[in-house]
Amino acid sequence: MLFTPLHRELGLPAGPLTNEMLDQAIAAGIAETDDLDWKKPLPEAKELANSDVPKDIAAMANRGGGMIVYGVDEEQKKAKAPRVDVGEVLETYERSYRGVAVRSIHPPVFGLGFYLLGEEPERALAVVVPPSVDVPHLIYRNDYFGAPIRNNADTVWMREPQLERLYRARMDDRRNAGQRLDQDYQYARRQHVTDERVWIIGVARPRVTPTLSPYMEQDVARGIIDEAATSVRLVAPEAIHGHPLAFVQNFPRPGLRRWVSPPTGTSDSTRWKEAWASVHFDGSVSLVSVIGGMRIRDGHAPPTTIDSRRIEWFATDLLAMIKKAAERLNLSEYELKIGIEHDNVAPLTVNTVDHAGFEIDGTLPVRYFIPVEATVRSDVSDDTYLDQIRQVALDVINQAGIDDLVAIVPGLD
């Protein structure tokens, strides 16, 4: 669900970025703005670092994000025909361009979006620069540095008072982001931890709030939850017994600026696997599940007894929701918080098994789990993303004296 300056200038809702939209913008003579920049030539890969590309990216990021379109001529800052062909844009070129945004700008600008529009002889490249919480972004040339920023259709250099305000805004944003994440977590705790059961709670918020419609369609939320439920492969068929997204309904209900998928059942026989999933209009996600008292051969374990694999399955499902939300909403970085909460007096017992399925002794009783907080990047390879899942799961189970994962294995679809 992409919403770019081109969508805004053409009066279009969020949706795909198309070649027809670019033609409409040129025919209408759409003018450059703070967040829209027309460029004729596309710099050669070997010249990217020494071209205006670092300055253009940093200026957009410092203004709050925007879009640079290569392959469009302009007159008095307005797009005009005919279009200019940028040539073939290979994956290696995109990597080089992204590399400049990382190596030539400090702090680096991640999450650039690349959109190839049109065919020869009217090929264009749109580069979407996401908004950033790490402003101001500086560029260095030899022993000098500066902070560029867009000022209407021009790029100017910031002076000290502007830099000071942006540094202060960066610190304030980080502090407020932590508070908002904690508010989501405490809301989930108050909503669900009301009896003797033990719950695992996971909440995640995008580091940068996306530019979206204030409303999210139900199908978008349902798609995020459904795709997350099938996007990871776990080690064994019995994973279904603890896989929380397997026990939420695929028809989310409306909540406060969010869609909520309730559990598939709340009878006495299914209380041990109750789970709730939410997708917020701003791209945040949450997952809450009963973690103790799972079904065993002779009935059910005590509510304070936990199978460590259920923690792994929960972390997998939560991060799968993050990845699918990020893909749908054009996001790249999330802050998350996972904790285990209960009102029992007795300590929790976390049982685990080895890779052959035999129980392992020596885990530590836990009276209080320290909530785990982490930053997750979605715009990485599948293997790197799986490493992030593993690390989050390990941070939780390590608190019970467990040093190995047994349920999470390679394989992201």
GROMACS .gro file of C-alpha atoms in nm:
model
  413
    1MET     CA    1   0.000   0.000   0.000
    2LEU     CA    2   0.234   0.266  -0.135
    3PHE     CA    3   0.156   0.636  -0.104
    4THR     CA    4   0.409   0.865  -0.270
    5PRO     CA    5   0.424   1.237  -0.351
    6LEU     CA    6   0.314   1.141  -0.702
    7HIS     CA    7  -0.005   0.984  -0.563
    8ARG     CA    8  -0.068   1.300  -0.362
    9GLU     CA    9  -0.007   1.544  -0.649
   10LEU     CA   10  -0.235   1.345  -0.879
   11GLY     CA   11  -0.505   1.313  -0.611
   12LEU     CA   12  -0.483   0.933  -0.605
   13PRO     CA   13  -0.524   0.697  -0.308
   14ALA     CA   14  -0.246   0.469  -0.186
   15GLY     CA   15  -0.163   0.197  -0.436
   16PRO     CA   16   0.096   0.079  -0.689
   17LEU     CA   17   0.328   0.328  -0.860
   18THR     CA   18   0.267   0.300  -1.234
   19ASN     CA   19   0.404   0.429  -1.561
   20GLU     CA   20   0.063   0.576  -1.642
   21MET     CA   21   0.088   0.792  -1.329
   22LEU     CA   22   0.421   0.929  -1.447
   23ASP     CA   23   0.273   1.013  -1.788
   24GLN     CA   24  -0.017   1.191  -1.617
   25ALA     CA   25   0.224   1.394  -1.403
   26ILE     CA   26   0.423   1.504  -1.708
   27ALA     CA   27   0.110   1.591  -1.905
   28ALA     CA   28  -0.016   1.798  -1.612
   29GLY     CA   29   0.319   1.972  -1.565
   30ILE     CA   30   0.344   1.869  -1.199
   31ALA     CA   31   0.599   2.092  -1.024
   32GLU     CA   32   0.878   1.984  -0.792
   33THR     CA   33   0.807   2.013  -0.420
   34ASP     CA   34   0.981   1.952  -0.090
   35ASP     CA   35   0.945   1.578  -0.146
   36LEU     CA   36   0.937   1.540  -0.526
   37ASP     CA   37   1.244   1.592  -0.745
   38TRP     CA   38   1.264   1.549  -1.124
   39LYS     CA   39   1.599   1.437  -1.268
   40LYS     CA   40   1.693   1.383  -1.631
   41PRO     CA   41   2.002   1.159  -1.640
   42LEU     CA   42   2.075   0.863  -1.417
   43PRO     CA   43   2.438   0.882  -1.289
   44GLU     CA   44   2.669   0.599  -1.384
   45ALA     CA   45   2.731   0.344  -1.110
   46LYS     CA   46   3.101   0.434  -1.077
   47GLU     CA   47   3.015   0.803  -1.033
   48LEU     CA   48   2.738   0.765  -0.774
   49ALA     CA   49   2.947   0.849  -0.467
   50ASN     CA   50   3.086   1.168  -0.628
   51SER     CA   51   2.757   1.278  -0.783
   52ASP     CA   52   2.464   1.466  -0.626
   53VAL     CA   53   2.302   1.137  -0.524
   54PRO     CA   54   2.419   1.139  -0.157
   55LYS     CA   55   2.310   1.503  -0.123
   56ASP     CA   56   1.971   1.436  -0.285
   57ILE     CA   57   1.899   1.133  -0.066
   58ALA     CA   58   2.008   1.306   0.256
   59ALA     CA   59   1.807   1.619   0.170
   60MET     CA   60   1.491   1.413   0.118
   61ALA     CA   61   1.546   1.212   0.436
   62ASN     CA   62   1.607   1.530   0.637
   63ARG     CA   63   1.279   1.679   0.510
   64GLY     CA   64   1.073   1.373   0.602
   65GLY     CA   65   1.113   1.147   0.298
   66GLY     CA   66   1.019   1.187  -0.064
   67MET     CA   67   1.079   1.066  -0.417
   68ILE     CA   68   1.346   1.127  -0.679
   69VAL     CA   69   1.239   1.042  -1.034
   70TYR     CA   70   1.507   0.991  -1.301
   71GLY     CA   71   1.406   1.017  -1.665
   72VAL     CA   72   1.192   1.333  -1.652
   73ASP     CA   73   1.288   1.667  -1.806
   74GLU     CA   74   1.172   1.985  -1.635
   75GLU     CA   75   1.127   2.352  -1.713
   76GLN     CA   76   1.098   2.607  -1.434
   77LYS     CA   77   1.078   2.313  -1.193
   78LYS     CA   78   0.779   2.159  -1.376
   79ALA     CA   79   0.783   1.821  -1.551
   80LYS     CA   80   0.764   1.840  -1.927
   81ALA     CA   81   0.762   1.608  -2.227
   82PRO     CA   82   0.934   1.429  -2.382
   83ARG     CA   83   1.061   1.175  -2.133
   84VAL     CA   84   1.430   1.087  -2.111
   85ASP     CA   85   1.531   0.721  -2.127
   86VAL     CA   86   1.755   0.620  -1.832
   87GLY     CA   87   1.862   0.294  -1.992
   88GLU     CA   88   1.862  -0.050  -1.839
   89VAL     CA   89   1.874  -0.053  -1.458
   90LEU     CA   90   2.021  -0.379  -1.333
   91GLU     CA   91   2.010  -0.520  -0.981
   92THR     CA   92   2.382  -0.443  -0.947
   93TYR     CA   93   2.305  -0.075  -1.005
   94GLU     CA   94   2.040  -0.076  -0.732
   95ARG     CA   95   2.291  -0.232  -0.493
   96SER     CA   96   2.546   0.036  -0.576
   97TYR     CA   97   2.286   0.309  -0.524
   98ARG     CA   98   2.181   0.164  -0.188
   99GLY     CA   99   2.548   0.137  -0.096
  100VAL     CA  100   2.595   0.509  -0.147
  101ALA     CA  101   2.302   0.579   0.088
  102VAL     CA  102   2.478   0.371   0.353
  103ARG     CA  103   2.847   0.460   0.304
  104SER     CA  104   2.830   0.825   0.197
  105ILE     CA  105   2.563   0.945   0.443
  106HIS     CA  106   2.578   0.951   0.822
  107PRO     CA  107   2.367   0.815   0.981
  108PRO     CA  108   2.299   0.583   0.686
  109VAL     CA  109   1.967   0.599   0.504
  110PHE     CA  110   1.812   0.254   0.476
  111GLY     CA  111   1.498   0.129   0.307
  112LEU     CA  112   1.517   0.300  -0.033
  113GLY     CA  113   1.245   0.184  -0.270
  114PHE     CA  114   1.321   0.133  -0.641
  115TYR     CA  115   1.046   0.137  -0.905
  116LEU     CA  116   1.122   0.088  -1.274
  117LEU     CA  117   0.862   0.260  -1.490
  118GLY     CA  118   0.804   0.232  -1.863
  119GLU     CA  119   0.985   0.057  -2.145
  120GLU     CA  120   1.252   0.157  -2.395
  121PRO     CA  121   1.279   0.435  -2.512
  122GLU     CA  122   1.097   0.589  -2.213
  123ARG     CA  123   1.238   0.403  -1.916
  124ALA     CA  124   1.234   0.589  -1.583
  125LEU     CA  125   1.348   0.508  -1.231
  126ALA     CA  126   1.166   0.632  -0.921
  127VAL     CA  127   1.362   0.618  -0.595
  128VAL     CA  128   1.146   0.652  -0.284
  129VAL     CA  129   1.335   0.784   0.018
  130PRO     CA  130   1.158   0.684   0.342
  131PRO     CA  131   1.108   0.925   0.632
  132SER     CA  132   1.376   0.889   0.896
  133VAL     CA  133   1.399   0.918   1.274
  134ASP     CA  134   1.778   0.954   1.250
  135VAL     CA  135   1.779   1.312   1.124
  136PRO     CA  136   1.989   1.509   1.061
  137HIS     CA  137   2.172   1.306   0.796
  138LEU     CA  138   2.513   1.445   0.702
  139ILE     CA  139   2.727   1.397   0.394
  140TYR     CA  140   3.106   1.416   0.398
  141ARG     CA  141   3.340   1.544   0.130
  142ASN     CA  142   3.706   1.514   0.225
  143ASP     CA  143   3.743   1.701   0.558
  144TYR     CA  144   3.411   1.884   0.533
  145PHE     CA  145   3.055   1.783   0.609
  146GLY     CA  146   2.712   1.937   0.570
  147ALA     CA  147   2.344   1.861   0.619
  148PRO     CA  148   2.132   1.924   0.308
  149ILE     CA  149   1.755   1.968   0.320
  150ARG     CA  150   1.483   2.027   0.066
  151ASN     CA  151   1.335   2.377   0.057
  152ASN     CA  152   1.043   2.362  -0.182
  153ALA     CA  153   1.203   2.267  -0.516
  154ASP     CA  154   1.560   2.343  -0.410
  155THR     CA  155   1.822   2.178  -0.191
  156VAL     CA  156   1.989   2.403   0.066
  157TRP     CA  157   2.235   2.353   0.350
  158MET     CA  158   2.121   2.365   0.710
  159ARG     CA  159   2.264   2.612   0.955
  160GLU     CA  160   2.346   2.544   1.318
  161PRO     CA  161   2.001   2.631   1.466
  162GLN     CA  162   1.834   2.388   1.224
  163LEU     CA  163   2.081   2.114   1.313
  164GLU     CA  164   2.024   2.174   1.682
  165ARG     CA  165   1.646   2.142   1.642
  166LEU     CA  166   1.675   1.819   1.445
  167TYR     CA  167   1.914   1.659   1.696
  168ARG     CA  168   1.672   1.750   1.974
  169ALA     CA  169   1.383   1.607   1.772
  170ARG     CA  170   1.576   1.283   1.723
  171MET     CA  171   1.622   1.237   2.099
  172ASP     CA  172   1.259   1.327   2.170
  173ASP     CA  173   1.135   1.085   1.907
  174ARG     CA  174   1.336   0.795   2.050
  175ARG     CA  175   1.206   0.866   2.398
  176ASN     CA  176   0.846   0.895   2.279
  177ALA     CA  177   0.875   0.579   2.068
  178GLY     CA  178   0.975   0.381   2.376
  179GLN     CA  179   0.680   0.522   2.567
  180ARG     CA  180   0.436   0.432   2.289
  181LEU     CA  181   0.571   0.078   2.270
  182ASP     CA  182   0.536   0.039   2.646
  183GLN     CA  183   0.179   0.175   2.631
  184ASP     CA  184   0.089  -0.093   2.374
  185TYR     CA  185   0.248  -0.359   2.593
  186GLN     CA  186   0.071  -0.246   2.911
  187TYR     CA  187  -0.261  -0.229   2.728
  188ALA     CA  188  -0.220  -0.592   2.617
  189ARG     CA  189  -0.125  -0.696   2.970
  190ARG     CA  190  -0.427  -0.531   3.130
  191GLN     CA  191  -0.655  -0.672   2.863
  192HIS     CA  192  -0.552  -1.036   2.904
  193VAL     CA  193  -0.367  -1.114   3.229
  194THR     CA  194  -0.675  -1.149   3.446
  195ASP     CA  195  -0.662  -1.507   3.580
  196GLU     CA  196  -0.418  -1.780   3.677
  197ARG     CA  197  -0.296  -1.840   3.323
  198VAL     CA  198   0.048  -1.733   3.200
  199TRP     CA  199   0.059  -1.516   2.888
  200ILE     CA  200   0.330  -1.421   2.642
  201ILE     CA  201   0.286  -1.072   2.498
  202GLY     CA  202   0.454  -0.926   2.191
  203VAL     CA  203   0.408  -0.576   2.051
  204ALA     CA  204   0.593  -0.403   1.769
  205ARG     CA  205   0.581  -0.052   1.621
  206PRO     CA  206   0.745   0.086   1.306
  207ARG     CA  207   1.030   0.324   1.390
  208VAL     CA  208   0.889   0.567   1.135
  209THR     CA  209   0.514   0.613   1.103
  210PRO     CA  210   0.422   0.549   0.738
  211THR     CA  211   0.243   0.803   0.519
  212LEU     CA  212  -0.084   0.620   0.481
  213SER     CA  213  -0.455   0.671   0.479
  214PRO     CA  214  -0.586   0.705   0.838
  215TYR     CA  215  -0.790   0.390   0.772
  216MET     CA  216  -0.676   0.036   0.689
  217GLU     CA  217  -0.899  -0.196   0.492
  218GLN     CA  218  -0.994  -0.520   0.665
  219ASP     CA  219  -0.852  -0.727   0.379
  220VAL     CA  220  -0.507  -0.570   0.434
  221ALA     CA  221  -0.503  -0.673   0.800
  222ARG     CA  222  -0.637  -1.018   0.720
  223GLY     CA  223  -0.374  -1.064   0.452
  224ILE     CA  224  -0.093  -0.971   0.693
  225ILE     CA  225  -0.213  -1.223   0.953
  226ASP     CA  226  -0.286  -1.501   0.702
  227GLU     CA  227   0.047  -1.461   0.522
  228ALA     CA  228   0.236  -1.451   0.852
  229ALA     CA  229   0.071  -1.776   0.961
  230THR     CA  230   0.209  -1.958   0.656
  231SER     CA  231   0.538  -1.776   0.594
  232VAL     CA  232   0.767  -1.982   0.818
  233ARG     CA  233   0.841  -2.354   0.828
  234LEU     CA  234   0.890  -2.509   1.169
  235VAL     CA  235   1.078  -2.820   1.263
  236ALA     CA  236   0.801  -3.073   1.322
  237PRO     CA  237   0.430  -3.132   1.254
  238GLU     CA  238   0.352  -3.109   1.626
  239ALA     CA  239   0.437  -2.738   1.605
  240ILE     CA  240   0.068  -2.684   1.537
  241HIS     CA  241   0.000  -2.748   1.907
  242GLY     CA  242   0.175  -2.426   2.006
  243HIS     CA  243   0.165  -2.213   1.692
  244PRO     CA  244  -0.042  -1.909   1.811
  245LEU     CA  245  -0.147  -1.779   1.468
  246ALA     CA  246  -0.303  -2.118   1.401
  247PHE     CA  247  -0.558  -2.040   1.672
  248VAL     CA  248  -0.679  -1.694   1.569
  249GLN     CA  249  -0.973  -1.635   1.339
  250ASN     CA  250  -0.912  -1.520   0.982
  251PHE     CA  251  -1.188  -1.260   1.001
  252PRO     CA  252  -1.052  -0.969   1.210
  253ARG     CA  253  -1.292  -0.743   1.398
  254PRO     CA  254  -1.263  -0.364   1.425
  255GLY     CA  255  -1.086  -0.218   1.729
  256LEU     CA  256  -0.951   0.126   1.813
  257ARG     CA  257  -0.762   0.219   1.494
  258ARG     CA  258  -0.677  -0.148   1.448
  259TRP     CA  259  -0.813  -0.483   1.337
  260VAL     CA  260  -0.826  -0.762   1.597
  261SER     CA  261  -0.836  -1.135   1.525
  262PRO     CA  262  -0.987  -1.314   1.827
  263PRO     CA  263  -0.922  -1.679   1.919
  264THR     CA  264  -1.091  -1.961   1.730
  265GLY     CA  265  -1.240  -2.088   2.057
  266THR     CA  266  -1.254  -2.009   2.430
  267SER     CA  267  -1.399  -2.330   2.575
  268ASP     CA  268  -1.238  -2.507   2.871
  269SER     CA  269  -1.071  -2.753   2.633
  270THR     CA  270  -0.906  -2.477   2.428
  271ARG     CA  271  -0.822  -2.216   2.697
  272TRP     CA  272  -0.459  -2.333   2.703
  273LYS     CA  273  -0.402  -2.216   2.343
  274GLU     CA  274  -0.600  -1.890   2.341
  275ALA     CA  275  -0.436  -1.628   2.116
  276TRP     CA  276  -0.517  -1.279   1.986
  277ALA     CA  277  -0.354  -1.097   1.694
  278SER     CA  278  -0.388  -0.728   1.603
  279VAL     CA  279  -0.280  -0.512   1.310
  280HIS     CA  280  -0.296  -0.136   1.373
  281PHE     CA  281  -0.367   0.127   1.109
  282ASP     CA  282  -0.018   0.278   1.164
  283GLY     CA  283   0.156  -0.053   1.085
  284SER     CA  284   0.201  -0.168   1.445
  285VAL     CA  285   0.128  -0.533   1.525
  286SER     CA  286   0.064  -0.727   1.844
  287LEU     CA  287   0.030  -1.092   1.939
  288VAL     CA  288  -0.086  -1.229   2.273
  289SER     CA  289  -0.110  -1.597   2.366
  290VAL     CA  290  -0.150  -1.826   2.663
  291ILE     CA  291   0.190  -1.988   2.712
  292GLY     CA  292   0.149  -2.224   3.008
  293GLY     CA  293  -0.068  -2.526   3.084
  294MET     CA  294  -0.040  -2.688   2.745
  295ARG     CA  295  -0.201  -3.024   2.674
  296ILE     CA  296  -0.002  -3.330   2.779
  297ARG     CA  297  -0.067  -3.702   2.772
  298ASP     CA  298  -0.260  -3.714   3.102
  299GLY     CA  299  -0.450  -3.387   3.059
  300HIS     CA  300  -0.291  -3.044   3.096
  301ALA     CA  301   0.029  -2.921   3.255
  302PRO     CA  302   0.003  -2.673   3.544
  303PRO     CA  303  -0.054  -2.314   3.424
  304THR     CA  304   0.295  -2.216   3.544
  305THR     CA  305   0.467  -2.487   3.338
  306ILE     CA  306   0.583  -2.381   2.992
  307ASP     CA  307   0.728  -2.572   2.698
  308SER     CA  308   1.020  -2.367   2.561
  309ARG     CA  309   0.916  -2.451   2.205
  310ARG     CA  310   0.599  -2.245   2.250
  311ILE     CA  311   0.819  -1.941   2.315
  312GLU     CA  312   1.005  -2.010   1.990
  313TRP     CA  313   0.682  -2.051   1.794
  314PHE     CA  314   0.549  -1.726   1.940
  315ALA     CA  315   0.862  -1.530   1.846
  316THR     CA  316   0.844  -1.678   1.497
  317ASP     CA  317   0.481  -1.576   1.450
  318LEU     CA  318   0.531  -1.223   1.586
  319LEU     CA  319   0.829  -1.154   1.362
  320ALA     CA  320   0.644  -1.306   1.067
  321MET     CA  321   0.365  -1.053   1.130
  322ILE     CA  322   0.624  -0.775   1.139
  323LYS     CA  323   0.775  -0.884   0.809
  324LYS     CA  324   0.440  -0.911   0.632
  325ALA     CA  325   0.320  -0.575   0.768
  326ALA     CA  326   0.646  -0.414   0.656
  327GLU     CA  327   0.607  -0.560   0.305
  328ARG     CA  328   0.246  -0.447   0.274
  329LEU     CA  329   0.304  -0.096   0.410
  330ASN     CA  330   0.647  -0.023   0.263
  331LEU     CA  331   0.824  -0.016   0.603
  332SER     CA  332   1.166  -0.142   0.699
  333GLU     CA  333   1.239  -0.111   1.072
  334TYR     CA  334   1.041  -0.201   1.384
  335GLU     CA  335   1.090  -0.179   1.758
  336LEU     CA  336   0.951  -0.478   1.947
  337LYS     CA  337   0.891  -0.587   2.303
  338ILE     CA  338   0.818  -0.943   2.420
  339GLY     CA  339   0.746  -1.047   2.777
  340ILE     CA  340   0.588  -1.326   2.980
  341GLU     CA  341   0.329  -1.203   3.228
  342HIS     CA  342   0.124  -1.367   3.504
  343ASP     CA  343  -0.025  -1.305   3.848
  344ASN     CA  344   0.081  -1.635   4.004
  345VAL     CA  345   0.279  -1.655   4.329
  346ALA     CA  346   0.466  -1.968   4.225
  347PRO     CA  347   0.767  -1.936   3.992
  348LEU     CA  348   0.745  -2.044   3.631
  349THR     CA  349   0.901  -2.369   3.511
  350VAL     CA  350   1.022  -2.377   3.152
  351ASN     CA  351   1.076  -2.728   3.020
  352THR     CA  352   1.279  -2.804   2.711
  353VAL     CA  353   1.393  -3.099   2.502
  354ASP     CA  354   1.696  -3.185   2.296
  355HIS     CA  355   1.688  -3.222   1.918
  356ALA     CA  356   1.589  -3.588   1.958
  357GLY     CA  357   1.286  -3.492   2.165
  358PHE     CA  358   1.414  -3.605   2.507
  359GLU     CA  359   1.352  -3.380   2.806
  360ILE     CA  360   1.649  -3.185   2.945
  361ASP     CA  361   1.692  -3.123   3.317
  362GLY     CA  362   1.853  -2.822   3.479
  363THR     CA  363   1.637  -2.530   3.368
  364LEU     CA  364   1.599  -2.242   3.611
  365PRO     CA  365   1.271  -2.146   3.782
  366VAL     CA  366   1.173  -1.792   3.691
  367ARG     CA  367   0.960  -1.560   3.905
  368TYR     CA  368   0.982  -1.268   3.665
  369PHE     CA  369   1.079  -1.251   3.299
  370ILE     CA  370   1.252  -0.932   3.191
  371PRO     CA  371   1.074  -0.810   2.877
  372VAL     CA  372   1.298  -0.837   2.572
  373GLU     CA  373   1.328  -0.531   2.349
  374ALA     CA  374   1.490  -0.528   2.007
  375THR     CA  375   1.509  -0.346   1.675
  376VAL     CA  376   1.411  -0.560   1.376
  377ARG     CA  377   1.491  -0.481   1.013
  378SER     CA  378   1.264  -0.637   0.753
  379ASP     CA  379   1.454  -0.528   0.440
  380VAL     CA  380   1.717  -0.799   0.477
  381SER     CA  381   1.771  -1.146   0.334
  382ASP     CA  382   1.559  -1.436   0.460
  383ASP     CA  383   1.859  -1.587   0.637
  384THR     CA  384   1.938  -1.260   0.813
  385TYR     CA  385   1.576  -1.221   0.916
  386LEU     CA  386   1.572  -1.575   1.055
  387ASP     CA  387   1.880  -1.484   1.259
  388GLN     CA  388   1.680  -1.199   1.412
  389ILE     CA  389   1.399  -1.441   1.503
  390ARG     CA  390   1.648  -1.673   1.667
  391GLN     CA  391   1.808  -1.394   1.869
  392VAL     CA  392   1.476  -1.268   2.003
  393ALA     CA  393   1.367  -1.621   2.101
  394LEU     CA  394   1.704  -1.687   2.267
  395ASP     CA  395   1.684  -1.367   2.470
  396VAL     CA  396   1.361  -1.495   2.622
  397ILE     CA  397   1.450  -1.859   2.688
  398ASN     CA  398   1.800  -1.775   2.813
  399GLN     CA  399   1.629  -1.632   3.122
  400ALA     CA  400   1.526  -1.988   3.213
  401GLY     CA  401   1.882  -2.120   3.177
  402ILE     CA  402   1.818  -2.261   2.827
  403ASP     CA  403   2.089  -2.198   2.571
  404ASP     CA  404   1.963  -2.373   2.258
  405LEU     CA  405   1.669  -2.349   2.021
  406VAL     CA  406   1.495  -2.667   1.911
  407ALA     CA  407   1.193  -2.553   1.709
  408ILE     CA  408   1.323  -2.277   1.480
  409VAL     CA  409   1.499  -2.407   1.172
  410PRO     CA  410   1.605  -2.244   0.842
  411GLY     CA  411   1.330  -2.187   0.589
  412LEU     CA  412   1.137  -1.868   0.525
  413ASP     CA  413   0.890  -1.886   0.238
   0.00000   0.00000   0.00000
